[in-house]
């Protein structure tokens, strides 16, 4: 089957051309702004998001104002696809963790296309399965691995989805990622910085030693990629493909103006 060869979003790129064109007629480009709340938990879902290089976090709110990140969506998938087909409300809040661009389509048109496109429905089901497997991996990870190893895993995931070594992350955000206390993050981030793995200051984190970060990550990092590599919507090794894209962007960041 002929597919669209040049799309920055994996799910869109994997669709047969005829199915992509059904979506493309209604897709619009948008900017994802850091910290932007796209939808509140339980709120009506108006748009379905296909990130290009930004990262959208799904957040669950707990008592006393706590919020925990339960999933990240980047160029590898879609936010709101399943919810748009089943109920039209978002079970989680969606917050932009990393700024970038995305393609969006309103929910009504997305439903119409999904009714016509079996490949789109299959891709949505597959991405939902992958997300479930990753969530299960995270449950095991949280129970078995150190905070340092878990943080390294999440930083590697963020690097691959954003294509950048520079991440706008506060200690509060990292605490939400791992469901730990802020002071725990402070100690772990200090240790990683002392080891030369990251550079961190006032909500800006830079990965300075990628190999060191990988060595300190847990086995769940490789398990994540096993899930992705086995998915037909993935275009080759996601770790290498996104890393290559990130290397180009990071080279641009280092280039003199």
Short mmCIF file of C-alpha atoms in Angstrom, two decimals:
data_model
loop_
_atom_site.label_atom_id
_atom_site.label_comp_id
_atom_site.label_asym_id
_atom_site.label_seq_id
_atom_site.Cartn_x
_atom_site.Cartn_y
_atom_site.Cartn_z
CA UNK A 1 0.00 0.00 0.00
CA UNK A 2 1.22 3.47 -0.78
CA UNK A 3 1.87 5.57 2.31
CA UNK A 4 2.62 9.22 2.84
CA UNK A 5 6.37 9.30 3.09
CA UNK A 6 7.05 12.70 4.65
CA UNK A 7 4.98 13.33 7.76
CA UNK A 8 6.52 14.34 11.08
CA UNK A 9 3.94 12.24 12.92
CA UNK A 10 4.42 8.47 12.92
CA UNK A 11 0.76 7.53 12.93
CA UNK A 12 -0.05 9.81 10.00
CA UNK A 13 3.03 8.65 8.10
CA UNK A 14 2.01 5.02 8.40
CA UNK A 15 -1.47 5.48 6.93
CA UNK A 16 -2.19 4.47 3.33
CA UNK A 17 -2.20 7.56 1.14
CA UNK A 18 -5.94 7.51 0.51
CA UNK A 19 -6.65 7.42 4.25
CA UNK A 20 -4.11 10.14 4.97
CA UNK A 21 -5.74 12.37 2.38
CA UNK A 22 -9.12 11.94 4.09
CA UNK A 23 -7.57 13.37 7.24
CA UNK A 24 -5.36 15.88 5.47
CA UNK A 25 -8.36 17.71 4.05
CA UNK A 26 -9.30 18.73 7.61
CA UNK A 27 -5.93 18.87 9.36
CA UNK A 28 -4.70 22.27 10.52
CA UNK A 29 -1.25 23.23 11.86
CA UNK A 30 -1.02 24.64 15.38
CA UNK A 31 1.71 25.67 17.79
CA UNK A 32 1.95 23.83 21.09
CA UNK A 33 2.96 26.36 23.76
CA UNK A 34 4.85 25.28 26.85
CA UNK A 35 2.47 24.82 29.78
CA UNK A 36 -0.63 25.17 27.61
CA UNK A 37 -3.62 23.24 28.93
CA UNK A 38 -5.28 21.65 25.91
CA UNK A 39 -8.18 20.11 27.81
CA UNK A 40 -9.16 19.60 31.44
CA UNK A 41 -9.92 16.15 32.83
CA UNK A 42 -13.55 15.34 32.14
CA UNK A 43 -13.84 18.28 29.78
CA UNK A 44 -15.26 18.14 26.26
CA UNK A 45 -12.69 17.14 23.68
CA UNK A 46 -12.84 19.53 20.74
CA UNK A 47 -9.65 18.66 18.86
CA UNK A 48 -7.54 15.59 18.18
CA UNK A 49 -3.79 16.31 18.24
CA UNK A 50 -1.04 14.72 16.12
CA UNK A 51 2.21 16.16 17.54
CA UNK A 52 5.16 16.79 15.24
CA UNK A 53 7.88 17.62 17.75
CA UNK A 54 6.07 18.84 20.85
CA UNK A 55 5.16 16.63 23.81
CA UNK A 56 1.70 16.41 25.37
CA UNK A 57 1.38 14.97 28.88
CA UNK A 58 -1.75 13.24 30.13
CA UNK A 59 -2.29 14.24 33.75
CA UNK A 60 -4.43 12.73 36.49
CA UNK A 61 -5.35 15.00 39.41
CA UNK A 62 -5.42 13.61 42.94
CA UNK A 63 -6.43 15.06 46.28
CA UNK A 64 -4.81 18.18 47.73
CA UNK A 65 -3.97 19.51 44.27
CA UNK A 66 -1.54 16.76 43.32
CA UNK A 67 -1.15 15.91 39.63
CA UNK A 68 0.58 12.82 38.22
CA UNK A 69 1.71 12.30 34.64
CA UNK A 70 0.36 9.00 33.32
CA UNK A 71 1.42 9.21 29.65
CA UNK A 72 3.41 11.25 27.15
CA UNK A 73 2.45 11.67 23.51
CA UNK A 74 4.80 13.06 20.90
CA UNK A 75 5.57 12.42 17.25
CA UNK A 76 4.94 8.75 17.95
CA UNK A 77 1.18 9.04 18.28
CA UNK A 78 -2.00 10.99 18.85
CA UNK A 79 -3.78 12.63 21.77
CA UNK A 80 -7.54 12.35 21.96
CA UNK A 81 -8.06 9.79 19.22
CA UNK A 82 -9.70 7.09 21.30
CA UNK A 83 -11.59 9.54 23.50
CA UNK A 84 -13.00 11.22 20.39
CA UNK A 85 -14.53 7.93 19.28
CA UNK A 86 -15.81 6.87 22.69
CA UNK A 87 -17.68 9.55 24.59
CA UNK A 88 -16.10 12.78 23.42
CA UNK A 89 -14.71 13.76 26.83
CA UNK A 90 -11.11 13.51 27.95
CA UNK A 91 -10.47 11.20 30.92
CA UNK A 92 -7.25 13.09 31.69
CA UNK A 93 -6.01 16.64 31.48
CA UNK A 94 -3.61 17.39 28.63
CA UNK A 95 -0.70 19.77 29.19
CA UNK A 96 2.08 20.73 26.76
CA UNK A 97 5.37 19.58 28.31
CA UNK A 98 7.58 20.53 25.38
CA UNK A 99 6.70 23.25 22.88
CA UNK A 100 6.48 22.47 19.21
CA UNK A 101 4.02 21.98 16.41
CA UNK A 102 1.13 19.64 15.78
CA UNK A 103 -1.61 18.91 13.29
CA UNK A 104 -5.15 19.03 14.67
CA UNK A 105 -8.58 18.01 13.44
CA UNK A 106 -11.92 18.72 15.08
CA UNK A 107 -13.59 15.77 16.75
CA UNK A 108 -16.63 15.62 14.45
CA UNK A 109 -14.54 15.37 11.29
CA UNK A 110 -12.17 12.90 12.95
CA UNK A 111 -15.08 10.60 13.75
CA UNK A 112 -16.29 10.81 10.16
CA UNK A 113 -12.87 9.87 8.79
CA UNK A 114 -12.48 7.06 11.34
CA UNK A 115 -15.80 5.57 10.24
CA UNK A 116 -14.52 5.50 6.65
CA UNK A 117 -10.95 4.38 7.38
CA UNK A 118 -10.28 0.90 8.74
CA UNK A 119 -6.48 1.53 8.73
CA UNK A 120 -6.97 4.61 10.94
CA UNK A 121 -9.10 2.65 13.40
CA UNK A 122 -6.52 -0.14 13.46
CA UNK A 123 -3.69 2.35 14.08
CA UNK A 124 -5.61 3.93 16.96
CA UNK A 125 -6.21 0.53 18.55
CA UNK A 126 -2.56 -0.36 18.16
CA UNK A 127 -1.35 2.88 19.71
CA UNK A 128 -3.76 2.35 22.59
CA UNK A 129 -2.32 -1.13 23.13
CA UNK A 130 1.22 0.23 23.10
CA UNK A 131 0.29 2.94 25.59
CA UNK A 132 -1.27 0.32 27.85
CA UNK A 133 1.88 -1.84 27.69
CA UNK A 134 4.05 1.18 28.50
CA UNK A 135 1.78 2.07 31.42
CA UNK A 136 2.10 -1.49 32.72
CA UNK A 137 5.88 -1.24 32.33
CA UNK A 138 5.83 1.99 34.32
CA UNK A 139 3.88 0.35 37.16
CA UNK A 140 6.56 -2.35 37.38
CA UNK A 141 9.28 0.27 37.05
CA UNK A 142 7.89 2.37 39.89
CA UNK A 143 7.74 -0.68 42.14
CA UNK A 144 11.20 -2.06 41.38
CA UNK A 145 13.66 0.61 40.28
CA UNK A 146 15.40 3.55 41.90
CA UNK A 147 14.21 7.11 41.40
CA UNK A 148 17.46 7.88 39.57
CA UNK A 149 16.97 5.05 37.07
CA UNK A 150 13.34 6.02 36.54
CA UNK A 151 14.21 9.67 35.99
CA UNK A 152 16.89 8.72 33.46
CA UNK A 153 14.33 6.63 31.57
CA UNK A 154 11.86 9.51 31.44
CA UNK A 155 14.52 11.98 30.33
CA UNK A 156 15.51 9.62 27.52
CA UNK A 157 11.89 9.30 26.46
CA UNK A 158 11.51 13.08 26.48
CA UNK A 159 14.69 13.51 24.46
CA UNK A 160 13.49 11.14 21.76
CA UNK A 161 10.01 12.63 21.50
CA UNK A 162 11.29 16.21 21.40
CA UNK A 163 14.44 15.62 19.38
CA UNK A 164 16.42 17.84 21.74
CA UNK A 165 18.93 17.53 24.57
CA UNK A 166 17.48 20.68 26.11
CA UNK A 167 14.28 20.17 28.06
CA UNK A 168 12.19 22.78 29.90
CA UNK A 169 11.64 20.80 33.09
CA UNK A 170 11.07 22.10 36.59
CA UNK A 171 11.52 19.95 39.66
CA UNK A 172 7.75 19.97 40.12
CA UNK A 173 7.31 18.56 36.60
CA UNK A 174 9.84 15.81 37.20
CA UNK A 175 8.13 14.98 40.49
CA UNK A 176 4.84 14.65 38.60
CA UNK A 177 6.51 12.39 36.05
CA UNK A 178 7.69 9.96 38.72
CA UNK A 179 5.05 10.43 41.44
CA UNK A 180 7.66 11.34 44.04
CA UNK A 181 8.34 14.30 46.31
CA UNK A 182 10.04 17.40 44.95
CA UNK A 183 12.92 17.17 47.42
CA UNK A 184 13.66 13.65 46.14
CA UNK A 185 13.98 15.03 42.61
CA UNK A 186 16.27 17.76 43.90
CA UNK A 187 18.66 15.18 45.38
CA UNK A 188 18.62 12.95 42.29
CA UNK A 189 19.07 15.84 39.84
CA UNK A 190 21.98 17.14 41.92
CA UNK A 191 23.63 13.70 41.82
CA UNK A 192 23.20 13.42 38.04
CA UNK A 193 24.60 16.90 37.57
CA UNK A 194 27.57 16.12 39.82
CA UNK A 195 28.22 13.02 37.69
CA UNK A 196 28.26 15.17 34.54
CA UNK A 197 25.19 13.51 33.03
CA UNK A 198 22.95 16.57 33.02
CA UNK A 199 23.17 20.32 33.52
CA UNK A 200 20.23 21.74 35.43
CA UNK A 201 19.29 25.30 36.39
CA UNK A 202 15.98 27.06 37.07
CA UNK A 203 13.66 24.87 35.05
CA UNK A 204 16.10 24.20 32.22
CA UNK A 205 17.68 20.76 31.92
CA UNK A 206 20.32 19.78 29.37
CA UNK A 207 21.51 16.24 28.78
CA UNK A 208 25.31 16.50 28.61
CA UNK A 209 26.30 12.82 28.60
CA UNK A 210 23.85 10.65 26.68
CA UNK A 211 25.78 7.41 27.20
CA UNK A 212 25.94 8.08 30.91
CA UNK A 213 22.21 8.70 31.03
CA UNK A 214 21.51 5.44 29.20
CA UNK A 215 23.80 3.50 31.57
CA UNK A 216 21.93 4.89 34.58
CA UNK A 217 18.52 4.11 33.12
CA UNK A 218 16.69 0.91 34.00
CA UNK A 219 15.79 -2.05 31.80
CA UNK A 220 12.38 -0.50 31.18
CA UNK A 221 13.95 1.89 28.68
CA UNK A 222 14.76 -1.05 26.39
CA UNK A 223 11.38 -2.63 27.08
CA UNK A 224 9.68 0.57 25.90
CA UNK A 225 11.45 0.28 22.57
CA UNK A 226 10.63 -3.38 22.24
CA UNK A 227 6.95 -2.40 22.34
CA UNK A 228 7.48 0.31 19.71
CA UNK A 229 9.70 -1.72 17.41
CA UNK A 230 7.10 -4.47 17.25
CA UNK A 231 4.41 -2.02 16.13
CA UNK A 232 3.69 -1.79 12.42
CA UNK A 233 3.01 1.96 12.76
CA UNK A 234 6.68 2.47 13.68
CA UNK A 235 9.04 3.50 10.88
CA UNK A 236 12.14 1.49 11.74
CA UNK A 237 13.96 1.73 15.07
CA UNK A 238 12.27 4.65 16.85
CA UNK A 239 15.30 5.22 19.06
CA UNK A 240 17.66 5.71 16.12
CA UNK A 241 15.20 7.57 13.90
CA UNK A 242 14.26 10.14 16.51
CA UNK A 243 17.83 10.41 17.67
CA UNK A 244 18.94 11.30 14.16
CA UNK A 245 16.28 13.98 13.93
CA UNK A 246 17.28 15.27 17.35
CA UNK A 247 20.95 15.37 16.38
CA UNK A 248 20.10 17.63 13.44
CA UNK A 249 18.12 19.96 15.65
CA UNK A 250 20.80 19.99 18.32
CA UNK A 251 23.40 20.80 15.68
CA UNK A 252 21.24 23.75 14.66
CA UNK A 253 21.05 24.86 18.30
CA UNK A 254 24.83 24.86 18.56
CA UNK A 255 25.36 26.67 15.26
CA UNK A 256 26.48 30.31 15.60
CA UNK A 257 23.83 32.85 14.64
#
